[in-house]
mmCIF file of C-alpha atoms in Angstrom:
data_model
loop_
_atom_site.group_PDB
_atom_site.id
_atom_site.type_symbol
_atom_site.label_atom_id
_atom_site.label_comp_id
_atom_site.label_asym_id
_atom_site.label_seq_id
_atom_site.Cartn_x
_atom_site.Cartn_y
_atom_site.Cartn_z
ATOM 1 C CA MET A 1 -1.530 -0.363 -19.799
ATOM 2 C CA ARG A 2 -4.543 -1.145 -18.349
ATOM 3 C CA GLU A 3 -6.459 1.818 -16.181
ATOM 4 C CA HIS A 4 -7.642 0.896 -12.980
ATOM 5 C CA VAL A 5 -10.893 2.022 -11.131
ATOM 6 C CA TRP A 6 -8.537 2.723 -8.096
ATOM 7 C CA GLY A 7 -5.888 5.547 -9.823
ATOM 8 C CA GLU A 8 -2.458 5.301 -9.300
ATOM 9 C CA GLY A 9 -0.771 5.891 -5.737
ATOM 10 C CA ALA A 10 -3.616 4.005 -4.428
ATOM 11 C CA ALA A 11 -3.888 2.560 -0.815
ATOM 12 C CA THR A 12 -6.390 0.304 0.643
ATOM 13 C CA GLY A 13 -6.871 -2.895 3.724
ATOM 14 C CA VAL A 14 -7.250 -6.486 3.332
ATOM 15 C CA GLY A 15 -10.357 -7.096 5.518
ATOM 16 C CA SER A 16 -10.992 -7.640 8.653
ATOM 17 C CA MET A 17 -10.796 -5.014 11.753
ATOM 18 C CA PRO A 18 -10.646 -5.097 14.964
ATOM 19 C CA GLY A 19 -13.004 -4.610 17.636
ATOM 20 C CA THR A 20 -17.365 -5.352 16.953
ATOM 21 C CA ASP A 21 -18.403 -2.134 16.189
ATOM 22 C CA ALA A 22 -19.482 -1.794 12.588
ATOM 23 C CA ARG A 23 -19.952 2.246 12.884
ATOM 24 C CA GLU A 24 -16.704 2.605 14.161
ATOM 25 C CA ALA A 25 -14.916 0.733 11.494
ATOM 26 C CA ALA A 26 -16.716 1.935 8.840
ATOM 27 C CA ARG A 27 -15.716 5.280 10.211
ATOM 28 C CA THR A 28 -12.037 4.200 10.723
ATOM 29 C CA VAL A 29 -11.969 2.752 6.671
ATOM 30 C CA THR A 30 -13.337 5.613 5.268
ATOM 31 C CA GLY A 31 -11.618 8.013 7.015
ATOM 32 C CA SER A 32 -8.109 6.821 7.009
ATOM 33 C CA LEU A 33 -8.845 5.571 3.026
ATOM 34 C CA GLU A 34 -10.390 8.873 1.731
ATOM 35 C CA HIS A 35 -10.103 7.318 -2.000
ATOM 36 C CA PHE A 36 -10.265 3.443 -1.840
ATOM 37 C CA PRO A 37 -12.246 2.592 1.432
ATOM 38 C CA TYR A 38 -13.472 -1.004 1.924
ATOM 39 C CA LEU A 39 -16.201 -3.257 3.695
ATOM 40 C CA PRO A 40 -14.618 -4.342 7.333
ATOM 41 C CA GLU A 41 -14.939 -7.871 8.763
ATOM 42 C CA LEU A 42 -15.136 -7.878 12.373
ATOM 43 C CA PRO A 43 -14.152 -11.273 13.053
ATOM 44 C CA ALA A 44 -14.010 -10.618 16.711
ATOM 45 C CA ARG A 45 -18.102 -10.682 17.073
ATOM 46 C CA GLY A 46 -17.812 -14.372 16.820
ATOM 47 C CA PRO A 47 -18.931 -17.271 14.549
ATOM 48 C CA GLY A 48 -20.708 -15.681 11.534
ATOM 49 C CA ALA A 49 -18.799 -12.844 11.167
ATOM 50 C CA ASP A 50 -15.598 -14.679 10.301
ATOM 51 C CA MET A 51 -14.797 -14.414 6.504
ATOM 52 C CA ILE A 52 -15.679 -18.418 6.315
ATOM 53 C CA GLY A 53 -19.427 -17.286 8.126
ATOM 54 C CA ARG A 54 -19.837 -14.325 6.415
ATOM 55 C CA THR A 55 -19.165 -16.191 2.770
ATOM 56 C CA ALA A 56 -21.654 -18.851 3.837
ATOM 57 C CA GLY A 57 -24.037 -16.460 4.391
ATOM 58 C CA MET A 58 -23.936 -15.636 0.923
ATOM 59 C CA LEU A 59 -24.084 -19.179 -0.499
ATOM 60 C CA VAL A 60 -27.255 -19.720 -2.685
ATOM 61 C CA GLU A 61 -29.438 -23.337 -2.039
ATOM 62 C CA LEU A 62 -26.511 -24.345 -0.034
ATOM 63 C CA TYR A 63 -26.564 -23.444 4.027
ATOM 64 C CA ALA A 64 -23.990 -24.075 6.551
ATOM 65 C CA ARG A 65 -23.943 -24.164 10.681
ATOM 66 C CA LEU A 66 -20.925 -23.838 13.482
ATOM 67 C CA GLU A 67 -19.975 -27.734 14.732
ATOM 68 C CA PRO A 68 -17.245 -27.840 17.087
ATOM 69 C CA SER A 69 -15.235 -29.070 13.886
ATOM 70 C CA GLY A 70 -16.018 -26.174 12.189
ATOM 71 C CA TRP A 71 -18.220 -24.723 9.690
ATOM 72 C CA ARG A 72 -20.144 -27.734 8.103
ATOM 73 C CA VAL A 73 -23.527 -27.775 5.008
ATOM 74 C CA GLY A 74 -26.855 -28.720 6.344
ATOM 75 C CA ASP A 75 -30.083 -28.808 4.912
ATOM 76 C CA ALA A 76 -31.555 -25.617 5.720
ATOM 77 C CA PRO A 77 -30.745 -21.962 7.285
ATOM 78 C CA GLY A 78 -30.217 -21.884 10.950
ATOM 79 C CA ARG A 79 -29.222 -20.311 13.552
ATOM 80 C CA ASP A 80 -25.591 -19.492 12.125
ATOM 81 C CA THR A 81 -26.809 -18.710 9.018
ATOM 82 C CA ARG A 82 -29.198 -16.138 10.099
ATOM 83 C CA ARG A 83 -26.917 -14.473 12.739
ATOM 84 C CA ALA A 84 -24.078 -14.435 9.310
ATOM 85 C CA ARG A 85 -26.621 -12.609 7.283
ATOM 86 C CA SER A 86 -27.461 -10.356 9.835
ATOM 87 C CA TRP A 87 -23.912 -9.014 10.696
ATOM 88 C CA LEU A 88 -23.057 -8.396 6.824
ATOM 89 C CA GLY A 89 -26.287 -6.253 6.601
ATOM 90 C CA GLU A 90 -25.389 -4.030 10.046
ATOM 91 C CA ASP A 91 -21.776 -3.732 8.094
ATOM 92 C CA LEU A 92 -23.720 -2.833 5.117
ATOM 93 C CA ASP A 93 -25.677 -0.601 6.903
ATOM 94 C CA ALA A 94 -22.758 1.104 8.458
ATOM 95 C CA LEU A 95 -20.848 1.065 4.860
ATOM 96 C CA GLU A 96 -23.947 3.063 3.654
ATOM 97 C CA GLU A 97 -23.832 5.812 6.467
ATOM 98 C CA PHE A 98 -20.436 6.634 6.167
ATOM 99 C CA THR A 99 -20.451 6.522 1.909
ATOM 100 C CA GLN A 100 -22.931 8.749 1.190
ATOM 101 C CA GLY A 101 -22.346 10.459 -2.269
ATOM 102 C CA TRP A 102 -19.217 8.228 -2.796
ATOM 103 C CA THR A 103 -18.196 8.113 -6.510
ATOM 104 C CA GLY A 104 -14.831 6.192 -5.913
ATOM 105 C CA ALA A 105 -13.221 2.680 -5.948
ATOM 106 C CA LEU A 106 -15.027 0.798 -3.067
ATOM 107 C CA LYS A 107 -13.776 -2.255 -1.808
ATOM 108 C CA VAL A 108 -15.917 -6.167 -0.694
ATOM 109 C CA SER A 109 -14.218 -9.162 -0.074
ATOM 110 C CA ALA A 110 -15.559 -12.546 0.157
ATOM 111 C CA VAL A 111 -13.802 -15.812 0.206
ATOM 112 C CA GLY A 112 -12.971 -17.498 -3.057
ATOM 113 C CA PRO A 113 -14.083 -21.119 -3.745
ATOM 114 C CA TRP A 114 -11.405 -23.009 -2.865
ATOM 115 C CA THR A 115 -10.566 -21.605 0.074
ATOM 116 C CA LEU A 116 -14.276 -22.230 1.050
ATOM 117 C CA ALA A 117 -14.213 -25.781 -0.322
ATOM 118 C CA ALA A 118 -11.239 -26.300 1.964
ATOM 119 C CA SER A 119 -13.101 -24.733 4.947
ATOM 120 C CA LEU A 120 -16.484 -26.169 4.777
ATOM 121 C CA GLU A 121 -17.209 -29.878 5.812
ATOM 122 C CA ARG A 122 -19.576 -31.913 4.300
ATOM 123 C CA ARG A 123 -22.268 -33.805 6.066
ATOM 124 C CA GLY A 124 -19.873 -36.595 6.815
ATOM 125 C CA GLY A 125 -17.278 -34.439 8.327
ATOM 126 C CA GLU A 126 -14.904 -34.269 5.614
ATOM 127 C CA ALA A 127 -14.245 -31.208 3.445
ATOM 128 C CA MET A 128 -16.096 -30.673 0.239
ATOM 129 C CA LEU A 129 -12.296 -30.256 -1.170
ATOM 130 C CA GLY A 130 -12.442 -33.972 -1.318
ATOM 131 C CA ASP A 131 -15.819 -34.168 -3.342
ATOM 132 C CA ALA A 132 -15.380 -33.076 -7.049
ATOM 133 C CA GLY A 133 -18.870 -32.515 -7.336
ATOM 134 C CA ALA A 134 -19.665 -30.806 -4.356
ATOM 135 C CA CYS A 135 -16.647 -28.514 -5.287
ATOM 136 C CA ARG A 136 -18.307 -27.044 -8.723
ATOM 137 C CA TYR A 137 -21.696 -27.408 -6.684
ATOM 138 C CA LEU A 138 -20.071 -24.966 -4.135
ATOM 139 C CA ALA A 139 -18.519 -22.515 -6.788
ATOM 140 C CA GLU A 140 -22.344 -21.796 -8.623
ATOM 141 C CA SER A 141 -23.206 -21.390 -5.077
ATOM 142 C CA LEU A 142 -20.511 -18.478 -4.781
ATOM 143 C CA ALA A 143 -21.072 -17.431 -7.964
ATOM 144 C CA GLU A 144 -25.169 -16.394 -7.575
ATOM 145 C CA GLY A 145 -24.590 -15.690 -3.658
ATOM 146 C CA LEU A 146 -22.228 -12.958 -5.269
ATOM 147 C CA ARG A 147 -24.239 -11.519 -7.783
ATOM 148 C CA ALA A 148 -27.079 -10.826 -5.529
ATOM 149 C CA HIS A 149 -24.541 -9.224 -2.646
ATOM 150 C CA LEU A 150 -22.563 -7.104 -5.541
ATOM 151 C CA ALA A 151 -26.129 -5.949 -6.502
ATOM 152 C CA GLU A 152 -26.611 -5.070 -3.075
ATOM 153 C CA VAL A 153 -23.453 -2.920 -2.483
ATOM 154 C CA ARG A 154 -24.226 -0.839 -5.992
ATOM 155 C CA ARG A 155 -27.727 -0.285 -4.322
ATOM 156 C CA ARG A 156 -26.677 0.932 -1.034
ATOM 157 C CA VAL A 157 -24.166 3.173 -2.693
ATOM 158 C CA PRO A 158 -24.770 3.500 -6.343
ATOM 159 C CA GLY A 159 -21.823 5.588 -7.077
ATOM 160 C CA ALA A 160 -19.415 3.585 -6.214
ATOM 161 C CA ARG A 161 -16.963 1.397 -8.681
ATOM 162 C CA VAL A 162 -17.066 -1.915 -6.751
ATOM 163 C CA VAL A 163 -13.723 -4.106 -6.444
ATOM 164 C CA LEU A 164 -14.386 -7.758 -5.390
ATOM 165 C CA GLN A 165 -11.670 -9.051 -3.482
ATOM 166 C CA LEU A 166 -11.631 -12.918 -3.243
ATOM 167 C CA ASP A 167 -9.610 -14.596 -0.222
ATOM 168 C CA GLU A 168 -7.831 -17.781 -1.469
ATOM 169 C CA PRO A 169 -5.391 -18.345 1.282
ATOM 170 C CA SER A 170 -5.607 -22.140 1.242
ATOM 171 C CA LEU A 171 -4.884 -21.772 -2.590
ATOM 172 C CA THR A 172 -1.299 -22.895 -2.851
ATOM 173 C CA ALA A 173 -1.935 -25.478 -0.140
ATOM 174 C CA VAL A 174 -5.120 -26.942 -2.582
ATOM 175 C CA LEU A 175 -3.067 -26.935 -5.787
ATOM 176 C CA LEU A 176 0.137 -28.777 -3.992
ATOM 177 C CA GLY A 177 -2.273 -31.247 -1.858
ATOM 178 C CA ARG A 178 -1.326 -29.958 1.896
ATOM 179 C CA VAL A 179 -5.080 -29.556 2.757
ATOM 180 C CA PRO A 180 -5.174 -32.108 5.895
ATOM 181 C CA THR A 181 -8.324 -34.528 5.944
ATOM 182 C CA ALA A 182 -10.771 -34.636 9.308
ATOM 183 C CA SER A 183 -8.152 -37.546 10.948
ATOM 184 C CA GLY A 184 -5.164 -35.439 10.048
ATOM 185 C CA TYR A 185 -3.050 -38.574 9.113
ATOM 186 C CA ARG A 186 -3.881 -37.960 5.232
ATOM 187 C CA THR A 187 -3.906 -34.897 2.586
ATOM 188 C CA HIS A 188 -6.547 -34.053 -0.008
ATOM 189 C CA PRO A 189 -4.772 -35.355 -3.402
ATOM 190 C CA ALA A 190 -4.101 -31.810 -5.401
ATOM 191 C CA VAL A 191 -6.428 -30.459 -7.247
ATOM 192 C CA ASP A 192 -5.125 -29.709 -11.231
ATOM 193 C CA ARG A 193 -4.554 -26.648 -12.119
ATOM 194 C CA GLY A 194 -6.520 -25.843 -14.783
ATOM 195 C CA VAL A 195 -9.873 -27.094 -12.720
ATOM 196 C CA ALA A 196 -8.862 -24.584 -9.654
ATOM 197 C CA GLU A 197 -8.433 -22.063 -12.566
ATOM 198 C CA GLY A 198 -11.842 -22.762 -14.409
ATOM 199 C CA ALA A 199 -13.808 -22.432 -10.876
ATOM 200 C CA LEU A 200 -12.009 -18.811 -10.640
ATOM 201 C CA ARG A 201 -12.724 -17.723 -13.355
ATOM 202 C CA GLN A 202 -16.002 -18.744 -13.019
ATOM 203 C CA VAL A 203 -16.734 -16.972 -10.214
ATOM 204 C CA VAL A 204 -14.791 -13.849 -11.573
ATOM 205 C CA GLY A 205 -16.880 -13.884 -14.515
ATOM 206 C CA ALA A 206 -20.230 -14.009 -11.993
ATOM 207 C CA ALA A 207 -19.270 -10.426 -10.484
ATOM 208 C CA ARG A 208 -18.598 -8.547 -13.770
ATOM 209 C CA GLU A 209 -21.653 -10.114 -14.967
ATOM 210 C CA ALA A 210 -23.182 -9.056 -11.915
ATOM 211 C CA ALA A 211 -22.009 -5.023 -12.065
ATOM 212 C CA GLU A 212 -20.780 -3.952 -14.670
ATOM 213 C CA GLY A 213 -17.431 -2.189 -14.364
ATOM 214 C CA THR A 214 -16.311 -4.516 -11.522
ATOM 215 C CA SER A 215 -13.034 -5.393 -10.885
ATOM 216 C CA VAL A 216 -11.989 -8.199 -9.285
ATOM 217 C CA VAL A 217 -8.682 -8.893 -6.818
ATOM 218 C CA VAL A 218 -7.791 -12.442 -5.736
ATOM 219 C CA HIS A 219 -5.803 -12.017 -1.871
ATOM 220 C CA SER A 220 -3.314 -14.365 -0.388
ATOM 221 C CA CYS A 221 -1.393 -14.058 2.899
ATOM 222 C CA ALA A 222 0.572 -17.140 1.803
ATOM 223 C CA PRO A 223 3.521 -17.990 0.677
ATOM 224 C CA GLY A 224 3.836 -19.435 -2.965
ATOM 225 C CA VAL A 225 0.871 -17.526 -4.334
ATOM 226 C CA PRO A 226 0.000 -18.754 -7.648
ATOM 227 C CA PHE A 227 0.280 -15.728 -9.973
ATOM 228 C CA GLY A 228 0.341 -16.733 -13.209
ATOM 229 C CA LEU A 229 -2.791 -19.266 -12.638
ATOM 230 C CA LEU A 230 -4.386 -15.816 -11.281
ATOM 231 C CA ARG A 231 -4.038 -13.861 -14.303
ATOM 232 C CA ARG A 232 -5.111 -16.526 -16.179
ATOM 233 C CA ALA A 233 -8.005 -16.842 -14.332
ATOM 234 C CA GLY A 234 -9.147 -13.223 -15.278
ATOM 235 C CA ALA A 235 -7.852 -11.083 -11.594
ATOM 236 C CA ASP A 236 -7.156 -7.566 -12.286
ATOM 237 C CA GLY A 237 -4.847 -7.071 -9.317
ATOM 238 C CA ILE A 238 -3.596 -10.116 -6.923
ATOM 239 C CA SER A 239 -2.942 -9.515 -3.368
ATOM 240 C CA PHE A 240 -0.327 -10.867 -1.460
ATOM 241 C CA ASP A 241 2.177 -10.615 1.568
ATOM 242 C CA LEU A 242 5.400 -8.591 0.382
ATOM 243 C CA SER A 243 7.936 -10.413 2.881
ATOM 244 C CA LEU A 244 6.800 -13.654 1.580
ATOM 245 C CA LEU A 245 7.998 -12.909 -2.175
ATOM 246 C CA THR A 246 11.032 -14.402 -3.287
ATOM 247 C CA GLU A 247 12.906 -14.256 -6.156
ATOM 248 C CA ARG A 248 11.298 -17.782 -7.690
ATOM 249 C CA ASP A 249 8.175 -15.488 -7.673
ATOM 250 C CA ASP A 250 10.504 -12.820 -10.430
ATOM 251 C CA GLU A 251 9.370 -14.171 -13.737
ATOM 252 C CA ALA A 252 5.209 -14.818 -12.789
ATOM 253 C CA VAL A 253 5.220 -11.416 -11.371
ATOM 254 C CA GLY A 254 6.702 -9.147 -14.140
ATOM 255 C CA GLU A 255 4.010 -11.149 -16.935
ATOM 256 C CA ALA A 256 1.522 -10.469 -14.572
ATOM 257 C CA VAL A 257 2.500 -6.603 -14.393
ATOM 258 C CA GLU A 258 3.012 -6.335 -18.557
ATOM 259 C CA ALA A 259 -0.206 -8.075 -18.672
ATOM 260 C CA GLY A 260 -1.635 -5.059 -16.585
ATOM 261 C CA THR A 261 -2.605 -7.208 -13.591
ATOM 262 C CA ALA A 262 -2.149 -5.131 -10.383
ATOM 263 C CA LEU A 263 -0.177 -5.832 -7.412
ATOM 264 C CA PHE A 264 -1.372 -5.618 -4.472
ATOM 265 C CA ALA A 265 1.571 -5.143 -1.882
ATOM 266 C CA GLY A 266 1.194 -6.188 1.710
ATOM 267 C CA ALA A 267 3.758 -3.925 2.919
ATOM 268 C CA VAL A 268 2.630 -2.719 6.253
ATOM 269 C CA PRO A 269 2.847 -4.870 8.979
ATOM 270 C CA ALA A 270 -0.746 -6.429 10.298
ATOM 271 C CA VAL A 271 0.295 -5.735 13.846
ATOM 272 C CA GLU A 272 2.490 -3.350 15.864
ATOM 273 C CA PRO A 273 6.035 -5.101 15.825
ATOM 274 C CA ASP A 274 7.934 -1.827 17.544
ATOM 275 C CA SER A 275 7.416 1.452 18.141
ATOM 276 C CA SER A 276 9.019 2.417 14.872
ATOM 277 C CA ALA A 277 7.038 0.200 12.831
ATOM 278 C CA LEU A 278 5.541 3.453 10.959
ATOM 279 C CA SER A 279 8.228 6.388 10.903
ATOM 280 C CA ASP A 280 9.321 5.570 7.078
ATOM 281 C CA PRO A 281 6.518 5.185 4.605
ATOM 282 C CA ALA A 282 8.966 5.309 2.141
ATOM 283 C CA GLY A 283 10.677 2.580 3.504
ATOM 284 C CA SER A 284 8.039 0.801 3.957
ATOM 285 C CA VAL A 285 7.747 -0.033 0.458
ATOM 286 C CA MET A 286 11.459 -0.131 -0.380
ATOM 287 C CA GLY A 287 10.915 -3.986 -1.082
ATOM 288 C CA VAL A 288 8.522 -2.695 -3.723
ATOM 289 C CA ARG A 289 10.868 -0.207 -5.223
ATOM 290 C CA THR A 290 13.397 -3.370 -5.473
ATOM 291 C CA LEU A 291 11.271 -5.302 -6.690
ATOM 292 C CA TRP A 292 10.731 -3.280 -9.689
ATOM 293 C CA ARG A 293 14.306 -2.749 -10.439
ATOM 294 C CA ARG A 294 14.737 -6.245 -10.316
ATOM 295 C CA LEU A 295 12.206 -6.800 -12.669
ATOM 296 C CA GLY A 296 13.711 -3.933 -15.218
ATOM 297 C CA LEU A 297 10.379 -2.258 -14.826
ATOM 298 C CA SER A 298 9.541 0.951 -15.875
ATOM 299 C CA PRO A 299 9.268 3.183 -12.771
ATOM 300 C CA LYS A 300 6.338 4.859 -14.437
ATOM 301 C CA LEU A 301 4.135 2.158 -14.186
ATOM 302 C CA LEU A 302 5.202 1.871 -10.433
ATOM 303 C CA ALA A 303 2.106 3.762 -9.283
ATOM 304 C CA ARG A 304 -0.024 2.788 -11.343
ATOM 305 C CA SER A 305 0.633 -0.928 -10.877
ATOM 306 C CA VAL A 306 0.751 -0.963 -7.439
ATOM 307 C CA VAL A 307 -1.691 -0.630 -4.272
ATOM 308 C CA VAL A 308 -0.250 -0.370 -0.909
ATOM 309 C CA THR A 309 -1.605 -2.683 1.900
ATOM 310 C CA PRO A 310 -1.348 -3.893 5.099
ATOM 311 C CA ALA A 311 0.360 -7.450 4.923
ATOM 312 C CA CYS A 312 -2.951 -9.026 6.272
ATOM 313 C CA GLY A 313 -5.984 -8.361 8.046
ATOM 314 C CA LEU A 314 -5.919 -5.973 10.902
ATOM 315 C CA ALA A 315 -8.249 -8.084 13.582
ATOM 316 C CA GLY A 316 -4.944 -8.756 16.100
ATOM 317 C CA ALA A 317 -4.263 -5.135 15.785
ATOM 318 C CA SER A 318 -5.082 -2.629 18.398
ATOM 319 C CA PRO A 319 -7.626 -0.516 17.009
ATOM 320 C CA ALA A 320 -5.248 2.815 17.282
ATOM 321 C CA TYR A 321 -2.726 0.937 15.402
ATOM 322 C CA ALA A 322 -5.103 -0.208 13.238
ATOM 323 C CA ARG A 323 -6.149 3.532 11.960
ATOM 324 C CA ALA A 324 -2.035 3.946 12.087
ATOM 325 C CA ALA A 325 -1.431 1.064 9.790
ATOM 326 C CA LEU A 326 -4.400 2.330 7.253
ATOM 327 C CA ALA A 327 -3.305 5.794 7.643
ATOM 328 C CA HIS A 328 0.739 4.797 6.818
ATOM 329 C CA CYS A 329 -0.288 3.007 3.338
ATOM 330 C CA VAL A 330 -1.597 5.804 2.157
ATOM 331 C CA ARG A 331 1.411 7.970 2.743
ATOM 332 C CA ALA A 332 3.843 5.004 1.511
ATOM 333 C CA ALA A 333 1.475 5.088 -1.771
ATOM 334 C CA ARG A 334 1.908 8.352 -2.480
ATOM 335 C CA SER A 335 5.758 8.131 -1.724
ATOM 336 C CA LEU A 336 5.374 5.869 -4.839
ATOM 337 C CA VAL A 337 4.543 8.469 -6.823
ATOM 338 C CA ASN A 338 6.667 11.301 -5.798
ATOM 339 C CA ASP A 339 9.423 8.896 -5.769
ATOM 340 C CA PRO A 340 9.110 6.362 -7.930
ATOM 341 C CA GLU A 341 12.628 5.446 -8.854
#
């Protein structure tokens, strides 16, 4: 069984947090998640602080500007690129302040190559997804940008054991040919699974080359997560919304666990459904235990194989609920250690 840098009974967040104050978000994340904090995203600040804009600002020799239809590649860095980089720098400043002397797992995130290809427009307005050559260039640019980003994180928090999360909520739509064209009347053809796997493997490999010991997790809060493809691409962990998992996923999930791939189970609601949502930590991960029994996996593997997270980012939650949800994830993860049955 592979030993992961975050240890057993771990909990973390997905990415986004409510509000616009980077220091407050970093304080909340590091205070609530004492063993596995992460670099928060604050999309409420506006374009460039969203996950697409933030990652576009990391690209090397590829620049994006904001158009009414979304993010579009351009010839040179402009105001939108500078703003995205400035906000990322502000976020890193805040994280550095609250992780002085940190020596444990620390998660940072960026959008993966296929969700980025589905979201960034070429000059004519169509998604980069529609041009195979553009997709290859985008994956190369992203790989180089992540090398620099991870090196910067290492410089600021030298004792951290860095975990990179690649956000791929559009990956399933890309594989199934469900990403609409600019007109909305057609969809882009499905990307070959081997091509998709190869681009992800390239980005995963670049992350590991940038910083020895870097772990990579791929996140998708969409239905139909391609567990097998992500495992073959080299992901150390796969992050998903537990409520969207079906028995059709059982075989792929079981193979992933047996291969040592961690499951980042989104078991806690990302927005407050009712006043009792966080009243029962053990109950929040009952679905994980049910899955384990259904797969016939050893209870001894449970706390070592599962990281508890919210179902998705917390940008739509209130600050109070976001804090409570992260603390609840910690208690729910601890319940898997105390009672794996």
